[in-house]
PDB file of C-alpha atoms and ligand atoms in Angstrom:
ATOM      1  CA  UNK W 214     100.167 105.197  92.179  1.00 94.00           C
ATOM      2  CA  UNK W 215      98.760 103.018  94.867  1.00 96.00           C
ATOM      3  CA  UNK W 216      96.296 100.154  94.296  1.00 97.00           C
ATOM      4  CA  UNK W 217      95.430  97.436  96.650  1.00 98.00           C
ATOM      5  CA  UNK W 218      93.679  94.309  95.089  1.00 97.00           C
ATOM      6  CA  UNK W 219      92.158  91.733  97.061  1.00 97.00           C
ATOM      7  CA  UNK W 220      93.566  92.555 100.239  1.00 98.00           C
ATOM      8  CA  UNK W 221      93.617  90.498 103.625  1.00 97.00           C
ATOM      9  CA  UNK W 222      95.561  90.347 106.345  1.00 98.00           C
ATOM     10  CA  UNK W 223      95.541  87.330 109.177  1.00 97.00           C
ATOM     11  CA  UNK W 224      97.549  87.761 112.543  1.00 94.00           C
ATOM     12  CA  UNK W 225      97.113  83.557 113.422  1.00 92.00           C
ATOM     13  CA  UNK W 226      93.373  83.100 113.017  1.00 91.00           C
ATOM     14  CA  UNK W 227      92.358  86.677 113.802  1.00 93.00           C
ATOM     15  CA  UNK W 228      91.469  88.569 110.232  1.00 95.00           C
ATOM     16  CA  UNK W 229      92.078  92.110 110.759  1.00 96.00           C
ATOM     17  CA  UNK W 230      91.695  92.956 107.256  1.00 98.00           C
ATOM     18  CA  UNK W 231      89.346  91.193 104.491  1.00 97.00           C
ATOM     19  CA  UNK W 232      89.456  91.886 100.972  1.00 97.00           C
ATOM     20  CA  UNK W 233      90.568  95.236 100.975  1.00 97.00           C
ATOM     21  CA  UNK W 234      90.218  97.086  97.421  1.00 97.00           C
ATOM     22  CA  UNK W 235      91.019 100.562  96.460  1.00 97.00           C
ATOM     23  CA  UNK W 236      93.279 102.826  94.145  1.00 96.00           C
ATOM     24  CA  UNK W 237      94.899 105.789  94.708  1.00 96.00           C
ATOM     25  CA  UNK W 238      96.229 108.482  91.994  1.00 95.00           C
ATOM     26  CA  UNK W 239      99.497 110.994  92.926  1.00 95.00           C
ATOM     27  CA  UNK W 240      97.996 114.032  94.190  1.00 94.00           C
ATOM     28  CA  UNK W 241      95.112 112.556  96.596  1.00 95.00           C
ATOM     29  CA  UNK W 242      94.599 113.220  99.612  1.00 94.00           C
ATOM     30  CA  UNK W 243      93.313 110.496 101.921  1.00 96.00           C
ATOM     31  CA  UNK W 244      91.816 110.377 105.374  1.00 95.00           C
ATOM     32  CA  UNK W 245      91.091 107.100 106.802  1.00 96.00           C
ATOM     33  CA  UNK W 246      88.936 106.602 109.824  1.00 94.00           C
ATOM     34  CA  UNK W 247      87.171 103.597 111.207  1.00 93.00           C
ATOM     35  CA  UNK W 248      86.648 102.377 115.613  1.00 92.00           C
ATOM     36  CA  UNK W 249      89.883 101.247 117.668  1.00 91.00           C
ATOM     37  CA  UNK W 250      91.003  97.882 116.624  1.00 93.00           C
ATOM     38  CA  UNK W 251      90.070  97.923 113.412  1.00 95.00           C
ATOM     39  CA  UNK W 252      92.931  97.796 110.898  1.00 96.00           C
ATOM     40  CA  UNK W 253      94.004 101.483 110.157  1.00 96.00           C
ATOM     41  CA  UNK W 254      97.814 100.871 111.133  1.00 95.00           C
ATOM     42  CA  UNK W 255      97.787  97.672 109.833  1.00 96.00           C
ATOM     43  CA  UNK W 256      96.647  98.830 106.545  1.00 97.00           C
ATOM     44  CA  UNK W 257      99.348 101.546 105.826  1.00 96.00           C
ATOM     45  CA  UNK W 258     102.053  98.765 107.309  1.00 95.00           C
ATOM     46  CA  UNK W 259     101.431  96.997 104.686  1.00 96.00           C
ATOM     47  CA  UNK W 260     102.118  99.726 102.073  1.00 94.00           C
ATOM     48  CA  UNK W 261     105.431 100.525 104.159  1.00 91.00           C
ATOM     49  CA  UNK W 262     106.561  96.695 103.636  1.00 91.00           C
ATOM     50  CA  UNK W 263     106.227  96.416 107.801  1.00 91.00           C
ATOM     51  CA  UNK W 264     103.163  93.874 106.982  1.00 95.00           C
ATOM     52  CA  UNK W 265     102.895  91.186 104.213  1.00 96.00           C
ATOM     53  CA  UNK W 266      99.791  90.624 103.042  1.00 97.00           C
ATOM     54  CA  UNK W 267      98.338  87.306 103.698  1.00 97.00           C
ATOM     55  CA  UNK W 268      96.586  87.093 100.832  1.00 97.00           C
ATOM     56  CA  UNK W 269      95.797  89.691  97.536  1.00 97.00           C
ATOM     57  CA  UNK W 270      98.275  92.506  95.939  1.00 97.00           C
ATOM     58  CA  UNK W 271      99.958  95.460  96.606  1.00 96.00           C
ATOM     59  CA  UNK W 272     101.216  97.888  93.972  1.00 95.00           C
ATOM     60  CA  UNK W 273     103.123 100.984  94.321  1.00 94.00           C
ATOM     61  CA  UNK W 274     105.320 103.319  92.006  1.00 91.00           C
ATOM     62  CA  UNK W 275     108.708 101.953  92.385  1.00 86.00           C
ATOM     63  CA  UNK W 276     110.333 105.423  92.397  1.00 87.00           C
ATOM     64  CA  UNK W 277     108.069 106.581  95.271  1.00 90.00           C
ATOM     65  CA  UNK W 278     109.798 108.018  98.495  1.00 91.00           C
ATOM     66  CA  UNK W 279     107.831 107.924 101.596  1.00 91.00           C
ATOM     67  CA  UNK W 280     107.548 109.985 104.192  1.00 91.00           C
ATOM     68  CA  UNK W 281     106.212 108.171 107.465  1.00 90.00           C
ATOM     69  CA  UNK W 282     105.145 109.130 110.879  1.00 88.00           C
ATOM     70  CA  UNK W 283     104.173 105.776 113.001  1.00 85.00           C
ATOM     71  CA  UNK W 284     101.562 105.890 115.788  1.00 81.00           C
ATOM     72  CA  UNK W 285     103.571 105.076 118.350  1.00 66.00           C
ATOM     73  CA  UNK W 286     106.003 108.562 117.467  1.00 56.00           C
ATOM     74  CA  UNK W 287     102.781 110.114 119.402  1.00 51.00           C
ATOM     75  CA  UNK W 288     103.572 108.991 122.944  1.00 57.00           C
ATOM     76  CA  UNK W 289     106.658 110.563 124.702  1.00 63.00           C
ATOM     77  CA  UNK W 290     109.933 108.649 123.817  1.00 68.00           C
ATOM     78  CA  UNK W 291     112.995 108.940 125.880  1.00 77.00           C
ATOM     79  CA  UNK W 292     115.037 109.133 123.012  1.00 80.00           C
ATOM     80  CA  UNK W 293     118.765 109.966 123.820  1.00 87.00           C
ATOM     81  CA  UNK W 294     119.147 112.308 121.024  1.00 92.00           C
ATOM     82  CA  UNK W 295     118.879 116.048 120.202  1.00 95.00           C
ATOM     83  CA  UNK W 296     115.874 117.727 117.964  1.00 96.00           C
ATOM     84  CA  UNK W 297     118.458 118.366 114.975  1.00 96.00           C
ATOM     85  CA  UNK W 298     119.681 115.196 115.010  1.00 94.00           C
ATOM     86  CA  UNK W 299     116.342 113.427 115.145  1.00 94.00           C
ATOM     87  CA  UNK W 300     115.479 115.740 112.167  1.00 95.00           C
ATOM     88  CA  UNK W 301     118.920 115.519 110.219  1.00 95.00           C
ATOM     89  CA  UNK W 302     118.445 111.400 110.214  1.00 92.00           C
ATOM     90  CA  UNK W 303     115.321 111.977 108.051  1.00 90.00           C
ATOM     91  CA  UNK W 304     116.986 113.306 105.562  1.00 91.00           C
ATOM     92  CA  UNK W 305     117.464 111.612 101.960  1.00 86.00           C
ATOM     93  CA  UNK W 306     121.165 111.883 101.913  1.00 87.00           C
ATOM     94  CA  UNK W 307     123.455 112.139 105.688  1.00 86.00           C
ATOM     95  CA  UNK W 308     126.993 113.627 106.071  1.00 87.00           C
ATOM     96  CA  UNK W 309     129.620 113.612 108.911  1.00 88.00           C
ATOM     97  CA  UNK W 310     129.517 117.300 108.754  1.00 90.00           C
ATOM     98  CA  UNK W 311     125.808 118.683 108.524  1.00 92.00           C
ATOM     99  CA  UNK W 312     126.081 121.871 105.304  1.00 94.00           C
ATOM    100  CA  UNK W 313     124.854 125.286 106.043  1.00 95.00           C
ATOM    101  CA  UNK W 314     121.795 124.576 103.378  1.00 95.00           C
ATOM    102  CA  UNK W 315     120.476 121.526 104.986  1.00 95.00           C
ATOM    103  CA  UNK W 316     120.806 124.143 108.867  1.00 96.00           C
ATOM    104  CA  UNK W 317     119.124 126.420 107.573  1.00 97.00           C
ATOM    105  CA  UNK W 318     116.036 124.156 106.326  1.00 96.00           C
ATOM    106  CA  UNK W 319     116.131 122.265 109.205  1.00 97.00           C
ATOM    107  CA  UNK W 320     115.618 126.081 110.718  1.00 98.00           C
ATOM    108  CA  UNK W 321     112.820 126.896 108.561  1.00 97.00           C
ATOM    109  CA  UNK W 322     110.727 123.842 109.458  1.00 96.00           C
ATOM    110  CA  UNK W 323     111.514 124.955 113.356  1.00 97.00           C
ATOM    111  CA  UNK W 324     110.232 128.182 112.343  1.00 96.00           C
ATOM    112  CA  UNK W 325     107.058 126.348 110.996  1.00 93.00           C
ATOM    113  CA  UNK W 326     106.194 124.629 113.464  1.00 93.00           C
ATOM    114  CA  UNK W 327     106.915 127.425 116.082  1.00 94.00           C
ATOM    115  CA  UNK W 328     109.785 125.595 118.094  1.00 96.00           C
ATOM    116  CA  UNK W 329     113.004 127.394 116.963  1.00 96.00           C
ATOM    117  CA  UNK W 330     114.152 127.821 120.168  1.00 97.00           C
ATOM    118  CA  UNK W 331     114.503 124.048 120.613  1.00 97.00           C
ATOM    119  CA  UNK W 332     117.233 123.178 117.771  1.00 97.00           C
ATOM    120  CA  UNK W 333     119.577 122.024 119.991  1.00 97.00           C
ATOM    121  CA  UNK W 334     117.688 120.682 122.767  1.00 96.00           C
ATOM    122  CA  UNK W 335     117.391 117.153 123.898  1.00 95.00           C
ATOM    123  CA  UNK W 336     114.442 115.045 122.694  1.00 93.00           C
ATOM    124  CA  UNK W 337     113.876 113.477 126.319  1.00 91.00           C
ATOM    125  CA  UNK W 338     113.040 116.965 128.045  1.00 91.00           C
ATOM    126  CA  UNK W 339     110.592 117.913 125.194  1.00 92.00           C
ATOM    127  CA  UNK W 340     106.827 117.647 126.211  1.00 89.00           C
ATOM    128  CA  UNK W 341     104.902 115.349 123.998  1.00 86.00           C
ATOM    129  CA  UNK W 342     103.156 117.736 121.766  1.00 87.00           C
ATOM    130  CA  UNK W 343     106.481 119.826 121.251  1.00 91.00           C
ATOM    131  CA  UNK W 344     108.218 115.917 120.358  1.00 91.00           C
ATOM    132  CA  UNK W 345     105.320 115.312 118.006  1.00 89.00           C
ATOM    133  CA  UNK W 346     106.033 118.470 116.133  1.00 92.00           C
ATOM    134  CA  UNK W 347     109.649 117.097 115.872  1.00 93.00           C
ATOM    135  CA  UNK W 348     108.878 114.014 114.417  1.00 91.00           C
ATOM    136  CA  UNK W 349     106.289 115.647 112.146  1.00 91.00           C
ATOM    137  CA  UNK W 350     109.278 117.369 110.263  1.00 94.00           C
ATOM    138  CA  UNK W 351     111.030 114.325 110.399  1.00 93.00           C
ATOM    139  CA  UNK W 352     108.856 113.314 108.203  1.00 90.00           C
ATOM    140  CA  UNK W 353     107.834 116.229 105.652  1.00 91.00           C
ATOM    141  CA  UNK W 354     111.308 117.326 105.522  1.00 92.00           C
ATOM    142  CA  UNK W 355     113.215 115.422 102.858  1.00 87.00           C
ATOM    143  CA  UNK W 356     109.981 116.273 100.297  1.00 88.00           C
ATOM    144  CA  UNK W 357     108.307 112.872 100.045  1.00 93.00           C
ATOM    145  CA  UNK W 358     105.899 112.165  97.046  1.00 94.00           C
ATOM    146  CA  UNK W 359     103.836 109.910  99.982  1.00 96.00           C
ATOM    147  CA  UNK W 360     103.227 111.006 102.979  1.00 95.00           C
ATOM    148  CA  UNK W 361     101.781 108.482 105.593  1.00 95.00           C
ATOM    149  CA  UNK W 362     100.540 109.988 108.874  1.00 94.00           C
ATOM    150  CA  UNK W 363      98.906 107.555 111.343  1.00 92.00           C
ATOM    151  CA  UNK W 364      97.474 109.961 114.208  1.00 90.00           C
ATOM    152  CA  UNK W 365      99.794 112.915 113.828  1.00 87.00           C
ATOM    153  CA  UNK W 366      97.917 115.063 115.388  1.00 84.00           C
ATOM    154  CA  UNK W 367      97.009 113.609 119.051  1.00 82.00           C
ATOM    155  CA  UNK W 368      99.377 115.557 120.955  1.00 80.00           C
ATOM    156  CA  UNK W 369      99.090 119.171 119.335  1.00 84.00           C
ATOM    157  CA  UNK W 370      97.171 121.764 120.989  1.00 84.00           C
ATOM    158  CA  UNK W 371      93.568 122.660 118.638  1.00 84.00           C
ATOM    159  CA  UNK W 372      95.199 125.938 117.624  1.00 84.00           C
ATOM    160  CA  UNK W 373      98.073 124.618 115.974  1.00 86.00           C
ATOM    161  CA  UNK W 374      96.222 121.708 114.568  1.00 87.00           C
ATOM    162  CA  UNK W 375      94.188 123.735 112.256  1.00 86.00           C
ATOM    163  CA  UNK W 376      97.603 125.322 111.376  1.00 86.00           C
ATOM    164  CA  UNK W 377      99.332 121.858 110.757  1.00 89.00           C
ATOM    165  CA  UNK W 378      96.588 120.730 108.084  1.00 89.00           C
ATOM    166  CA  UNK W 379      96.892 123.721 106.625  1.00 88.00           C
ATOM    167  CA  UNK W 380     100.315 123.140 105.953  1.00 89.00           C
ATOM    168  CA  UNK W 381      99.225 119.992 104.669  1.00 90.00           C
ATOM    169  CA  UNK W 382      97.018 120.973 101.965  1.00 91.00           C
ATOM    170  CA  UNK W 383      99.429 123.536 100.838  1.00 89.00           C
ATOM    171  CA  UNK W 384     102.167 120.929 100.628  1.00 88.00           C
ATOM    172  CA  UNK W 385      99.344 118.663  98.339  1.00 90.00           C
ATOM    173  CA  UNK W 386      98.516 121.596  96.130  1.00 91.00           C
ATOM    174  CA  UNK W 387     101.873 122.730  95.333  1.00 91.00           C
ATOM    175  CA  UNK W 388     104.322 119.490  95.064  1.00 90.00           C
ATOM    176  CA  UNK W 389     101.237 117.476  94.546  1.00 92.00           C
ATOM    177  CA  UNK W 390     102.256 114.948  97.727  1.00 94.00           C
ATOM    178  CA  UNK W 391     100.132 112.606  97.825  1.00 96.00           C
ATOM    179  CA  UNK W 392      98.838 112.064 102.103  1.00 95.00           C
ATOM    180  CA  UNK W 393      97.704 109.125 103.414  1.00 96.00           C
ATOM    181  CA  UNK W 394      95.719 110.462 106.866  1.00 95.00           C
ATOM    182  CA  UNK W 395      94.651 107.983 109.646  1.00 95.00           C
ATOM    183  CA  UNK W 396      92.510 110.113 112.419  1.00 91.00           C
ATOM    184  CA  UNK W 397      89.536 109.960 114.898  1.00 81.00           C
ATOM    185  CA  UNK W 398      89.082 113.674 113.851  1.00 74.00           C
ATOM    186  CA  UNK W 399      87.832 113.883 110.892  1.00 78.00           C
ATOM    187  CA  UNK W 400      86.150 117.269 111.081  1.00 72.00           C
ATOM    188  CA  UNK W 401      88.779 119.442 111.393  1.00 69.00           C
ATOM    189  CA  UNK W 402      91.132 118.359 108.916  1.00 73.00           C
ATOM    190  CA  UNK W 403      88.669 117.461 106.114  1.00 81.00           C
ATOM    191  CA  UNK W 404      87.880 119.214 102.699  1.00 81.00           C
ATOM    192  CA  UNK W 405      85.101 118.002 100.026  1.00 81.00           C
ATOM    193  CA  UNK W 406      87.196 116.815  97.656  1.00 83.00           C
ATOM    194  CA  UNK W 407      89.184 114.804 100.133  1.00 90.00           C
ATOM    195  CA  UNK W 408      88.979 110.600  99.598  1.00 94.00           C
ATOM    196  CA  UNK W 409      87.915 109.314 102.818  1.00 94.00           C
ATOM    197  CA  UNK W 410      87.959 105.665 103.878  1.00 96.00           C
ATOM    198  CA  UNK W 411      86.184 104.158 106.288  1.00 95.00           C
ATOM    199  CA  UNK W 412      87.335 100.714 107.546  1.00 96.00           C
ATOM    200  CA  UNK W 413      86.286  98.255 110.106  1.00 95.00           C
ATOM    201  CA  UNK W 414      87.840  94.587 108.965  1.00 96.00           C
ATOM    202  CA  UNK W 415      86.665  95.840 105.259  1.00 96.00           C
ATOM    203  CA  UNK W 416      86.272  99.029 103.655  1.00 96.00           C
ATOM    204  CA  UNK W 417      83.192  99.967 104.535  1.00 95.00           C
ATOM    205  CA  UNK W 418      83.452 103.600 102.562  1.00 95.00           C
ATOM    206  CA  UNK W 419      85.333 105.131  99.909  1.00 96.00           C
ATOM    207  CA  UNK W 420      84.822 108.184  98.260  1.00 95.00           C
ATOM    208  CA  UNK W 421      84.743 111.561  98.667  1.00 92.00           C
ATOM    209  CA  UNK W 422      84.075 113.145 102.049  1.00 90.00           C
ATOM    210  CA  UNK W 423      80.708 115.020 100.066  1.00 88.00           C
ATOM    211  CA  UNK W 424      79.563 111.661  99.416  1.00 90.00           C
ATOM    212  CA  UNK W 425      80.637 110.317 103.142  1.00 89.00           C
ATOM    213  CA  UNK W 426      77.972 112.322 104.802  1.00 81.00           C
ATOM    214  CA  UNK W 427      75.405 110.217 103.042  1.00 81.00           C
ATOM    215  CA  UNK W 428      76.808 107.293 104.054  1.00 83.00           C
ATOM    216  CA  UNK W 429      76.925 109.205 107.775  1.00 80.00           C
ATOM    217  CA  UNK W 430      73.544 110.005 107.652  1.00 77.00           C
ATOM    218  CA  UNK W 431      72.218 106.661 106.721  1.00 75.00           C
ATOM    219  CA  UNK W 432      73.553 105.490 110.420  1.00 69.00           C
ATOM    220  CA  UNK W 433      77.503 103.644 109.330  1.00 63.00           C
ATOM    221  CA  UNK W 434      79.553 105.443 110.721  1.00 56.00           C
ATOM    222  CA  UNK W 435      80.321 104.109 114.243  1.00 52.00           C
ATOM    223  CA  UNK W 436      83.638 105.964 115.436  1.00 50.00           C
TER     224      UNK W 436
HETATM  225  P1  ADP N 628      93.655 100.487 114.368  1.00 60.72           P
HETATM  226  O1  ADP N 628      94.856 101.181 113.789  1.00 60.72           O
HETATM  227  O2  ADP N 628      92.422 100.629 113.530  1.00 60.72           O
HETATM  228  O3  ADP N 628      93.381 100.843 115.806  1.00 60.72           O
HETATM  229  P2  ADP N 628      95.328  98.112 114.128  1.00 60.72           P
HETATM  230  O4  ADP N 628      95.568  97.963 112.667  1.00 60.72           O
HETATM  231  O5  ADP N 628      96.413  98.690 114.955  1.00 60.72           O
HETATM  232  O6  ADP N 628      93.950  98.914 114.345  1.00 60.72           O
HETATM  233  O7  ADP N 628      94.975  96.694 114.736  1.00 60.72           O
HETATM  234  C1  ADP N 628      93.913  95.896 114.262  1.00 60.72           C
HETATM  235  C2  ADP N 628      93.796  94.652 115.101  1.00 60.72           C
HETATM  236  O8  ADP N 628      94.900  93.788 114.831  1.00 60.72           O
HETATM  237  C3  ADP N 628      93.828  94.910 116.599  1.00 60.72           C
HETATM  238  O9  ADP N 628      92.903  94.055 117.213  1.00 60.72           O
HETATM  239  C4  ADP N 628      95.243  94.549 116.992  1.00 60.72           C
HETATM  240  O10 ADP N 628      95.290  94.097 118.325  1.00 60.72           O
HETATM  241  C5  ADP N 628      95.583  93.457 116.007  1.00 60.72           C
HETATM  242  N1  ADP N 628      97.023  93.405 115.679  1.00 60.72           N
HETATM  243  C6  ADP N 628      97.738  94.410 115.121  1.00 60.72           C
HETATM  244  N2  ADP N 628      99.014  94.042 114.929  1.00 60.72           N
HETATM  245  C7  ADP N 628      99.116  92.758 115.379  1.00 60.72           C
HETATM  246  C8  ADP N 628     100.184  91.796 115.451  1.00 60.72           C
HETATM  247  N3  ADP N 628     101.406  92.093 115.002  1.00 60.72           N
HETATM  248  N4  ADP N 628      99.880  90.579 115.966  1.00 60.72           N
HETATM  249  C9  ADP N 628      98.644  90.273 116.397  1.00 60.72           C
HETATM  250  N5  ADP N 628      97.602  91.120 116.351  1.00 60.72           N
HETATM  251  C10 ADP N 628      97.819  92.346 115.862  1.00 60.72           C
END
């Protein structure tokens, strides 16, 4: 579904990114960790089309719909627009005149995420963690076969954390979505059979997380 070949990625004569290879199959689930600074975002931007690569190839399914919540979604926007309208403008397909159906989904995801009461509020009075869960159906809503989450969880309170990856691995299991994870806590969200990727500059890691404790315990990891 995914394969990047050669990889790297210059911003003037700073490489961020060097030779970055690895493949990814419809169904995985991906976590990708690595220090501040050192190319997360800019790896998923590329698979977006926010970044070109400087040099190496990208491939992707062409009929793949992605489902993307950016970093910067996780500190407090003054956004002059109300919680069902930020979630109605992630949707696939818009009307002028929003259908009962596409209410009362919009209402189940509230439900969800435990902030029904705030349907028709406005985004600017929202706290941070409360916007986060916002923009977190903004982006699981319209069913995407890729789901790219770059810190989603920075805001949210522990409790509903643990809730929130739950939800995740039940939405892998049974549409087979395919998640693309970047986090600084790993432990929480992380099964065996999960890929995890640790990058500084390269990828340093790839595998499994079973097989990432090795790698842990022989003194790489460096978060
Ligand atoms: P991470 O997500 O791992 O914290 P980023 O991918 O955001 O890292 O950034 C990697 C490095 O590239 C950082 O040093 C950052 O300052 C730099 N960088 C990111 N985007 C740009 C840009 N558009 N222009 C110049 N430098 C950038």
């Amino acid at each position: 579904m995914i394969n990047y070949n050669e990889v790297s990625v210059s911003f003037g004569k700073f490489n961020v990114l060097n030779h970055i290879n690895f493949h990814m199959e419809k169904g995985d689930f991906l976590h990708i960790i690595g220090p501040n600074g050192s190319g997360k975002t800019t790896l998923v931007k590329l698979l977006i089309g926010l970044l070109k690569p400087t040099s190496g190839k990208i491939s992707i399914d062409e009929t793949v719909h992605m489902g993307y919540l950016p970093q910067k979604m996780n500190t407090k926007a003054n956004l002059p627009m109300t919680v069902l309208e930020v979630i109605y403008s992630g949707f696939r397909k818009q009307s002028i005149f929003i259908s009962k159906t596409d209410i009362d989904l919009i209402k189940y995801w509230l439900d969800k995420m435990e902030i029904p009461q705030l349907i028709h509020s406005s985004m600017m009075f929202l706290s941070g963690g409360q916007q986060q869960r916002v923009f977190l159906i903004r982006a699981l809503i319209s069913d995407p076969d890729l789901l790219i989450l770059d810190e989603p969880t920075s805001a949210l309170d522990p409790s509903f954390r643990e809730k929130f990856y739950h939800m995740l691995y039940e939405m892998q299991q049974q549409k087979n979505m395919t998640i693309i994870h970047i986090t600084h806590d790993l432990t929480d969200a992380v099964k065996d059979n999960c890929l995890t990727m640790y990058v500084d500059q390269t990828v340093k890691f790839f595998g499994t997380y079973r097989d990432f404790h090795e790698f842990e315990h022989k003194g790489h990891h460096h978060v």
